[in-house]
mmCIF file of C-alpha atoms and ligand atoms in Angstrom:
data_model
loop_
_atom_site.group_PDB
_atom_site.id
_atom_site.type_symbol
_atom_site.label_atom_id
_atom_site.label_comp_id
_atom_site.label_asym_id
_atom_site.label_seq_id
_atom_site.Cartn_x
_atom_site.Cartn_y
_atom_site.Cartn_z
ATOM 1 C CA UNK A 131 12.193 -21.604 1.226
ATOM 2 C CA UNK A 132 8.932 -23.142 0.567
ATOM 3 C CA UNK A 133 6.108 -22.270 -1.679
ATOM 4 C CA UNK A 134 2.707 -23.211 -0.328
ATOM 5 C CA UNK A 135 -0.536 -22.766 -2.331
ATOM 6 C CA UNK A 136 -3.173 -24.324 -0.057
ATOM 7 C CA UNK A 137 -4.690 -23.237 3.402
ATOM 8 C CA UNK A 138 -4.495 -26.723 4.846
ATOM 9 C CA UNK A 139 -0.724 -27.228 3.862
ATOM 10 C CA UNK A 140 0.018 -23.741 5.307
ATOM 11 C CA UNK A 141 -1.768 -24.488 8.619
ATOM 12 C CA UNK A 142 0.333 -27.535 8.933
ATOM 13 C CA UNK A 143 3.492 -25.465 8.729
ATOM 14 C CA UNK A 144 2.253 -22.780 10.943
ATOM 15 C CA UNK A 145 1.674 -25.261 13.955
ATOM 16 C CA UNK A 146 5.472 -25.807 14.076
ATOM 17 C CA UNK A 147 6.556 -22.128 14.272
ATOM 18 C CA UNK A 148 6.359 -19.878 17.176
ATOM 19 C CA UNK A 149 6.738 -16.288 15.807
ATOM 20 C CA UNK A 150 5.647 -15.225 12.387
ATOM 21 C CA UNK A 151 6.154 -11.780 10.454
ATOM 22 C CA UNK A 152 3.981 -11.355 7.652
ATOM 23 C CA UNK A 153 4.232 -9.439 4.388
ATOM 24 C CA UNK A 154 0.961 -9.593 2.232
ATOM 25 C CA UNK A 155 1.541 -8.751 -1.441
ATOM 26 C CA UNK A 156 -0.147 -9.058 -4.846
ATOM 27 C CA UNK A 157 3.350 -10.171 -6.386
ATOM 28 C CA UNK A 158 5.220 -8.520 -9.229
ATOM 29 C CA UNK A 159 7.587 -7.733 -6.611
ATOM 30 C CA UNK A 160 10.176 -4.972 -6.653
ATOM 31 C CA UNK A 161 12.866 -3.374 -4.275
ATOM 32 C CA UNK A 162 9.945 -1.834 -2.202
ATOM 33 C CA UNK A 163 8.519 -5.166 -1.403
ATOM 34 C CA UNK A 164 11.931 -6.666 -0.668
ATOM 35 C CA UNK A 165 12.331 -3.897 1.898
ATOM 36 C CA UNK A 166 9.232 -4.989 3.605
ATOM 37 C CA UNK A 167 10.688 -8.533 3.826
ATOM 38 C CA UNK A 168 14.028 -7.315 5.174
ATOM 39 C CA UNK A 169 12.079 -5.392 7.789
ATOM 40 C CA UNK A 170 9.905 -8.470 8.514
ATOM 41 C CA UNK A 171 13.007 -10.569 9.276
ATOM 42 C CA UNK A 172 14.062 -8.283 11.881
ATOM 43 C CA UNK A 173 10.861 -8.842 13.796
ATOM 44 C CA UNK A 174 10.215 -12.574 14.056
ATOM 45 C CA UNK A 175 11.674 -16.150 13.722
ATOM 46 C CA UNK A 176 10.027 -16.738 10.380
ATOM 47 C CA UNK A 177 8.753 -14.592 7.530
ATOM 48 C CA UNK A 178 5.792 -15.410 5.423
ATOM 49 C CA UNK A 179 4.921 -13.614 2.211
ATOM 50 C CA UNK A 180 1.644 -14.041 0.399
ATOM 51 C CA UNK A 181 1.286 -13.460 -3.189
ATOM 52 C CA UNK A 182 -2.522 -13.080 -4.146
ATOM 53 C CA UNK A 183 -4.004 -10.806 -6.640
ATOM 54 C CA UNK A 184 -7.160 -9.880 -4.815
ATOM 55 C CA UNK A 185 -10.142 -9.532 -7.249
ATOM 56 C CA UNK A 186 -12.446 -7.848 -4.660
ATOM 57 C CA UNK A 187 -10.184 -4.925 -4.271
ATOM 58 C CA UNK A 188 -10.344 -3.964 -7.919
ATOM 59 C CA UNK A 189 -13.003 -1.714 -9.369
ATOM 60 C CA UNK A 190 -14.706 -2.265 -12.784
ATOM 61 C CA UNK A 191 -12.376 -1.077 -15.436
ATOM 62 C CA UNK A 192 -9.126 -1.423 -13.230
ATOM 63 C CA UNK A 193 -6.287 -3.568 -14.165
ATOM 64 C CA UNK A 194 -7.219 -7.007 -12.472
ATOM 65 C CA UNK A 195 -6.930 -9.048 -15.636
ATOM 66 C CA UNK A 196 -3.778 -7.115 -16.746
ATOM 67 C CA UNK A 197 -2.041 -7.246 -13.286
ATOM 68 C CA UNK A 198 1.235 -8.917 -13.975
ATOM 69 C CA UNK A 199 1.419 -12.438 -12.557
ATOM 70 C CA UNK A 200 5.139 -13.413 -12.125
ATOM 71 C CA UNK A 201 5.307 -16.062 -9.427
ATOM 72 C CA UNK A 202 8.593 -17.539 -10.703
ATOM 73 C CA UNK A 203 10.549 -14.293 -10.651
ATOM 74 C CA UNK A 204 8.864 -13.241 -7.395
ATOM 75 C CA UNK A 205 9.976 -16.500 -5.611
ATOM 76 C CA UNK A 206 13.570 -16.200 -6.902
ATOM 77 C CA UNK A 207 13.558 -12.514 -5.374
ATOM 78 C CA UNK A 208 12.105 -13.768 -1.967
ATOM 79 C CA UNK A 209 14.478 -16.641 -1.717
ATOM 80 C CA UNK A 210 17.393 -14.435 -2.122
ATOM 81 C CA UNK A 211 16.121 -11.990 0.471
ATOM 82 C CA UNK A 212 15.465 -14.744 2.964
ATOM 83 C CA UNK A 213 11.712 -15.313 3.163
ATOM 84 C CA UNK A 214 10.711 -18.593 4.878
ATOM 85 C CA UNK A 215 7.476 -19.218 3.096
ATOM 86 C CA UNK A 216 5.658 -17.911 0.019
ATOM 87 C CA UNK A 217 1.928 -18.544 0.458
ATOM 88 C CA UNK A 218 0.427 -18.264 -3.061
ATOM 89 C CA UNK A 219 -3.123 -19.735 -3.055
ATOM 90 C CA UNK A 220 -5.223 -20.003 -5.940
ATOM 91 C CA UNK A 221 -8.299 -17.836 -6.151
ATOM 92 C CA UNK A 222 -10.704 -20.659 -5.344
ATOM 93 C CA UNK A 223 -8.629 -21.172 -1.965
ATOM 94 C CA UNK A 224 -9.752 -17.879 -0.789
ATOM 95 C CA UNK A 225 -13.102 -17.346 -2.657
ATOM 96 C CA UNK A 226 -14.344 -21.107 -3.043
ATOM 97 C CA UNK A 227 -17.627 -20.237 -4.698
ATOM 98 C CA UNK A 228 -16.194 -17.150 -6.626
ATOM 99 C CA UNK A 229 -17.215 -14.287 -4.248
ATOM 100 C CA UNK A 230 -17.085 -13.023 -0.621
ATOM 101 C CA UNK A 231 -20.154 -13.039 1.391
ATOM 102 C CA UNK A 232 -18.857 -11.196 4.589
ATOM 103 C CA UNK A 233 -16.956 -8.138 4.470
ATOM 104 C CA UNK A 234 -14.831 -5.824 6.745
ATOM 105 C CA UNK A 235 -16.398 -2.298 6.202
ATOM 106 C CA UNK A 236 -13.793 0.441 7.029
ATOM 107 C CA UNK A 237 -15.033 3.868 8.335
ATOM 108 C CA UNK A 238 -15.636 6.868 6.214
ATOM 109 C CA UNK A 239 -11.905 7.288 5.318
ATOM 110 C CA UNK A 240 -12.577 4.499 2.879
ATOM 111 C CA UNK A 241 -14.430 6.952 0.598
ATOM 112 C CA UNK A 242 -11.821 9.662 0.886
ATOM 113 C CA UNK A 243 -8.598 10.398 -1.119
ATOM 114 C CA UNK A 244 -7.939 7.216 -3.249
ATOM 115 C CA UNK A 245 -11.379 5.864 -2.156
ATOM 116 C CA UNK A 246 -13.138 8.714 -3.893
ATOM 117 C CA UNK A 247 -12.426 7.227 -7.401
ATOM 118 C CA UNK A 248 -12.038 3.561 -6.134
ATOM 119 C CA UNK A 249 -15.375 2.685 -4.511
ATOM 120 C CA UNK A 250 -15.108 -0.617 -2.497
ATOM 121 C CA UNK A 251 -11.306 -0.679 -2.893
ATOM 122 C CA UNK A 252 -10.409 -0.513 0.842
ATOM 123 C CA UNK A 253 -13.384 -2.634 1.845
ATOM 124 C CA UNK A 254 -11.900 -5.310 -0.480
ATOM 125 C CA UNK A 255 -8.349 -4.637 0.952
ATOM 126 C CA UNK A 256 -9.440 -4.923 4.594
ATOM 127 C CA UNK A 257 -11.614 -8.092 3.882
ATOM 128 C CA UNK A 258 -8.816 -9.961 2.354
ATOM 129 C CA UNK A 259 -6.165 -8.740 4.836
ATOM 130 C CA UNK A 260 -8.381 -10.083 7.626
ATOM 131 C CA UNK A 261 -8.654 -13.466 5.653
ATOM 132 C CA UNK A 262 -5.140 -13.642 5.248
ATOM 133 C CA UNK A 263 -4.421 -12.615 8.997
ATOM 134 C CA UNK A 264 -6.877 -15.370 9.974
ATOM 135 C CA UNK A 265 -4.934 -18.010 7.964
ATOM 136 C CA UNK A 266 -1.337 -16.743 8.688
ATOM 137 C CA UNK A 267 -1.861 -16.044 12.295
ATOM 138 C CA UNK A 268 1.065 -13.365 12.292
ATOM 139 C CA UNK A 269 2.568 -11.880 15.184
ATOM 140 C CA UNK A 270 3.745 -8.815 13.130
ATOM 141 C CA UNK A 271 2.576 -7.548 9.703
ATOM 142 C CA UNK A 272 4.629 -5.089 7.716
ATOM 143 C CA UNK A 273 3.006 -2.584 5.124
ATOM 144 C CA UNK A 274 4.601 -0.008 2.983
ATOM 145 C CA UNK A 275 4.073 3.722 3.742
ATOM 146 C CA UNK A 276 3.674 4.017 -0.069
ATOM 147 C CA UNK A 277 0.033 3.023 0.345
ATOM 148 C CA UNK A 278 -0.284 5.400 3.156
ATOM 149 C CA UNK A 279 -4.182 5.404 3.324
ATOM 150 C CA UNK A 280 -4.129 1.689 3.225
ATOM 151 C CA UNK A 281 -1.695 1.632 6.192
ATOM 152 C CA UNK A 282 -3.853 4.005 8.179
ATOM 153 C CA UNK A 283 -7.037 1.962 7.503
ATOM 154 C CA UNK A 284 -5.382 -1.303 8.347
ATOM 155 C CA UNK A 285 -3.909 -0.020 11.593
ATOM 156 C CA UNK A 286 -7.220 1.229 12.664
ATOM 157 C CA UNK A 287 -8.827 -2.041 11.758
ATOM 158 C CA UNK A 288 -6.252 -4.017 13.892
ATOM 159 C CA UNK A 289 -6.839 -1.658 16.711
ATOM 160 C CA UNK A 290 -10.542 -1.446 16.442
ATOM 161 C CA UNK A 291 -10.974 -5.239 16.039
ATOM 162 C CA UNK A 292 -8.457 -6.066 18.787
ATOM 163 C CA UNK A 293 -6.457 -8.104 16.361
ATOM 164 C CA UNK A 294 -3.498 -9.442 18.284
ATOM 165 C CA UNK A 295 -0.879 -8.266 15.447
ATOM 166 C CA UNK A 296 1.642 -5.484 15.560
ATOM 167 C CA UNK A 297 1.543 -3.314 12.377
ATOM 168 C CA UNK A 298 5.150 -2.257 11.246
ATOM 169 C CA UNK A 299 5.072 0.792 8.899
ATOM 170 C CA UNK A 300 7.943 0.520 6.321
ATOM 171 C CA UNK A 301 9.523 3.582 4.457
ATOM 172 C CA UNK A 302 9.001 4.206 0.847
ATOM 173 C CA UNK A 303 11.652 3.023 -1.455
ATOM 174 C CA UNK A 304 12.518 5.368 -4.246
ATOM 175 C CA UNK A 305 14.527 5.233 -7.448
ATOM 176 C CA UNK A 306 17.536 7.427 -7.610
ATOM 177 C CA UNK A 307 15.480 10.295 -9.376
ATOM 178 C CA UNK A 308 12.930 10.081 -6.436
ATOM 179 C CA UNK A 309 10.067 8.283 -7.949
ATOM 180 C CA UNK A 310 8.427 5.925 -5.429
ATOM 181 C CA UNK A 311 8.774 2.291 -6.496
ATOM 182 C CA UNK A 312 5.427 0.676 -7.722
ATOM 183 C CA UNK A 313 4.381 -2.073 -9.859
ATOM 184 C CA UNK A 314 2.530 0.446 -11.980
ATOM 185 C CA UNK A 315 5.746 2.210 -12.880
ATOM 186 C CA UNK A 316 6.193 -0.701 -15.352
ATOM 187 C CA UNK A 317 3.173 0.846 -17.384
ATOM 188 C CA UNK A 318 4.967 3.930 -18.024
ATOM 189 C CA UNK A 319 6.499 4.725 -21.475
ATOM 190 C CA UNK A 320 10.324 5.871 -21.567
ATOM 191 C CA UNK A 321 9.106 9.534 -21.885
ATOM 192 C CA UNK A 322 6.586 9.159 -19.036
ATOM 193 C CA UNK A 323 9.123 7.506 -16.848
ATOM 194 C CA UNK A 324 11.496 10.458 -17.390
ATOM 195 C CA UNK A 325 8.712 12.877 -16.364
ATOM 196 C CA UNK A 326 7.382 10.795 -13.448
ATOM 197 C CA UNK A 327 9.631 12.203 -10.625
ATOM 198 C CA UNK A 328 7.722 15.457 -11.048
ATOM 199 C CA UNK A 329 5.142 14.011 -8.659
ATOM 200 C CA UNK A 330 7.625 13.717 -5.705
ATOM 201 C CA UNK A 331 9.475 16.940 -6.674
ATOM 202 C CA UNK A 332 5.943 18.695 -6.175
ATOM 203 C CA UNK A 333 5.598 17.097 -2.722
ATOM 204 C CA UNK A 334 9.101 18.280 -1.764
ATOM 205 C CA UNK A 335 8.389 21.661 -2.859
ATOM 206 C CA UNK A 336 5.185 21.811 -0.792
ATOM 207 C CA UNK A 337 7.008 20.502 2.184
ATOM 208 C CA UNK A 338 9.625 23.139 1.861
ATOM 209 C CA UNK A 339 6.967 25.846 1.608
ATOM 210 C CA UNK A 340 5.384 24.473 4.850
ATOM 211 C CA UNK A 341 8.562 24.537 6.530
ATOM 212 C CA UNK A 342 9.160 28.006 5.569
ATOM 213 C CA UNK A 343 6.026 28.913 7.383
ATOM 214 C CA UNK A 344 3.164 28.665 4.750
ATOM 215 C CA UNK A 345 0.201 27.838 6.582
ATOM 216 C CA UNK A 346 -2.407 28.337 3.764
ATOM 217 C CA UNK A 347 -2.737 24.689 3.010
ATOM 218 C CA UNK A 348 -5.554 25.154 0.518
ATOM 219 C CA UNK A 349 -3.594 27.742 -1.388
ATOM 220 C CA UNK A 350 -0.652 25.267 -1.437
ATOM 221 C CA UNK A 351 -2.696 22.321 -2.609
ATOM 222 C CA UNK A 352 -4.248 24.443 -5.354
ATOM 223 C CA UNK A 353 -0.727 25.686 -6.600
ATOM 224 C CA UNK A 354 0.734 22.268 -6.720
ATOM 225 C CA UNK A 355 -2.312 20.855 -8.522
ATOM 226 C CA UNK A 356 -2.393 23.506 -11.239
ATOM 227 C CA UNK A 357 1.474 23.349 -11.805
ATOM 228 C CA UNK A 358 1.325 19.626 -12.339
ATOM 229 C CA UNK A 359 -1.780 19.877 -14.692
ATOM 230 C CA UNK A 360 0.123 22.365 -16.744
ATOM 231 C CA UNK A 361 2.928 20.043 -16.968
ATOM 232 C CA UNK A 362 0.722 17.462 -18.581
ATOM 233 C CA UNK A 363 -0.488 15.436 -15.475
ATOM 234 C CA UNK A 364 -4.267 14.939 -14.487
ATOM 235 C CA UNK A 365 -4.313 15.369 -10.898
ATOM 236 C CA UNK A 366 -6.559 13.359 -8.946
ATOM 237 C CA UNK A 367 -6.033 14.958 -5.543
ATOM 238 C CA UNK A 368 -3.179 16.711 -3.506
ATOM 239 C CA UNK A 369 -4.013 17.006 0.077
ATOM 240 C CA UNK A 370 -2.321 18.152 3.192
ATOM 241 C CA UNK A 371 -3.648 15.837 6.094
ATOM 242 C CA UNK A 372 -2.781 14.935 9.599
ATOM 243 C CA UNK A 373 -0.344 12.017 9.475
ATOM 244 C CA UNK A 374 -1.965 9.700 12.150
ATOM 245 C CA UNK A 375 -5.777 10.179 11.171
ATOM 246 C CA UNK A 376 -5.766 11.584 7.742
ATOM 247 C CA UNK A 377 -8.196 14.320 8.712
ATOM 248 C CA UNK A 378 -7.718 17.654 7.036
ATOM 249 C CA UNK A 379 -4.588 19.211 8.667
ATOM 250 C CA UNK A 380 -4.975 22.439 10.694
ATOM 251 C CA UNK A 381 -2.330 25.359 10.955
ATOM 252 C CA UNK A 382 -1.398 24.078 14.494
ATOM 253 C CA UNK A 383 -0.687 20.453 13.429
ATOM 254 C CA UNK A 384 2.917 19.371 13.615
ATOM 255 C CA UNK A 385 2.767 15.677 12.037
ATOM 256 C CA UNK A 386 1.511 15.981 8.545
ATOM 257 C CA UNK A 387 1.537 13.967 5.433
ATOM 258 C CA UNK A 388 0.976 15.347 2.001
ATOM 259 C CA UNK A 389 -0.745 12.876 -0.308
ATOM 260 C CA UNK A 390 -1.108 12.898 -4.045
ATOM 261 C CA UNK A 391 -2.544 10.728 -6.754
ATOM 262 C CA UNK A 392 -2.040 11.909 -10.529
ATOM 263 C CA UNK A 393 -2.486 10.330 -13.848
ATOM 264 C CA UNK A 394 0.468 10.432 -16.314
ATOM 265 C CA UNK A 395 -0.521 9.262 -19.702
ATOM 266 C CA UNK A 396 -2.767 6.335 -18.676
ATOM 267 C CA UNK A 397 -1.006 5.341 -15.557
ATOM 268 C CA UNK A 398 -2.227 6.530 -12.224
ATOM 269 C CA UNK A 399 0.522 7.241 -9.680
ATOM 270 C CA UNK A 400 0.442 7.799 -5.984
ATOM 271 C CA UNK A 401 3.043 9.135 -3.555
ATOM 272 C CA UNK A 402 3.122 10.898 -0.203
ATOM 273 C CA UNK A 403 5.552 12.720 1.951
ATOM 274 C CA UNK A 404 5.483 13.187 5.688
ATOM 275 C CA UNK A 405 6.280 16.461 6.987
ATOM 276 C CA UNK A 406 7.219 17.349 10.826
ATOM 277 C CA UNK A 407 6.716 21.051 11.400
ATOM 278 C CA UNK A 408 8.509 22.583 14.418
ATOM 279 C CA UNK A 409 6.324 25.564 15.231
ATOM 280 C CA UNK A 410 5.232 26.137 18.772
HETATM 281 O O1 PAF B 1814 -0.914 -3.416 -0.820
HETATM 282 C C1 PAF B 1814 -1.071 -4.519 -1.446
HETATM 283 O O2 PAF B 1814 -0.493 -5.036 -2.300
HETATM 284 C C2 PAF B 1814 -2.541 -5.065 -1.291
HETATM 285 O O3 PAF B 1814 -3.566 -4.135 -1.253
HETATM 286 C C3 PAF B 1814 -2.624 -6.128 -0.225
HETATM 287 C C4 PAF B 1814 -2.253 -5.511 1.262
HETATM 288 C C5 PAF B 1814 -1.766 -7.197 -0.428
HETATM 289 C C6 PAF B 1814 -4.027 -6.791 -0.106
HETATM 290 O O4 PAF B 1814 -4.349 -7.368 -1.279
#
């Protein structure tokens, strides 16, 4: 495995390789990222993993400066799981004069759900992913379903801009108690870590209620929100949406995703659960 830190050096390597599967990350890697790499390996001759903490997707007051930079540990994990190239550019490689001048502007979905409290976030994600796609020239790119809204936005971007890349969605990796793996779990205190699975449990309860025929989605969202708030969370949103478009789900929809974001202590966690309803 090779670690490459400049675009020029990467492009030299890229010319010799036919088929590339790409896993973009911001580093601080856990099992969830490694499952993306394992999936990527099934899809191409060579796997490129980028590690780049992307300033333009962080809002003011977000954790850009505190975001853990753990290149050495990350590289060891990636070597073990069989990545071929780690592309870890310095900031000035991607933003030579310190800022980005041209942006990819996602549609209105960027201001919904997580975008409501993180203005500009998905614009920053779509822009850096486009830059990385242009550098890496992948055939396939793997994204986790943990960041479900990000996955939907990037899938739409690739389709709408005719990018010749196949997006492979990868299932959420969970701890034994159900908590979705996330770099942010490391910010939880031991007590908060014990409480954190309540978020996924709430989604599971809602899914069961829907499978039992509850079709008043607004009531289900409200009940789940007030229960978590009573347990000491600060719920940002719990929403029942269409799985493909993230439009509000209707009673007749079959492919649904329940998405949630909530703050525990000072840590904002997100999770989601896909639900397939069998009604006629
Ligand atoms: O999901 C992430 O880690 C980031 O948003 C991504 C896709 C690597 C872009 O910086």
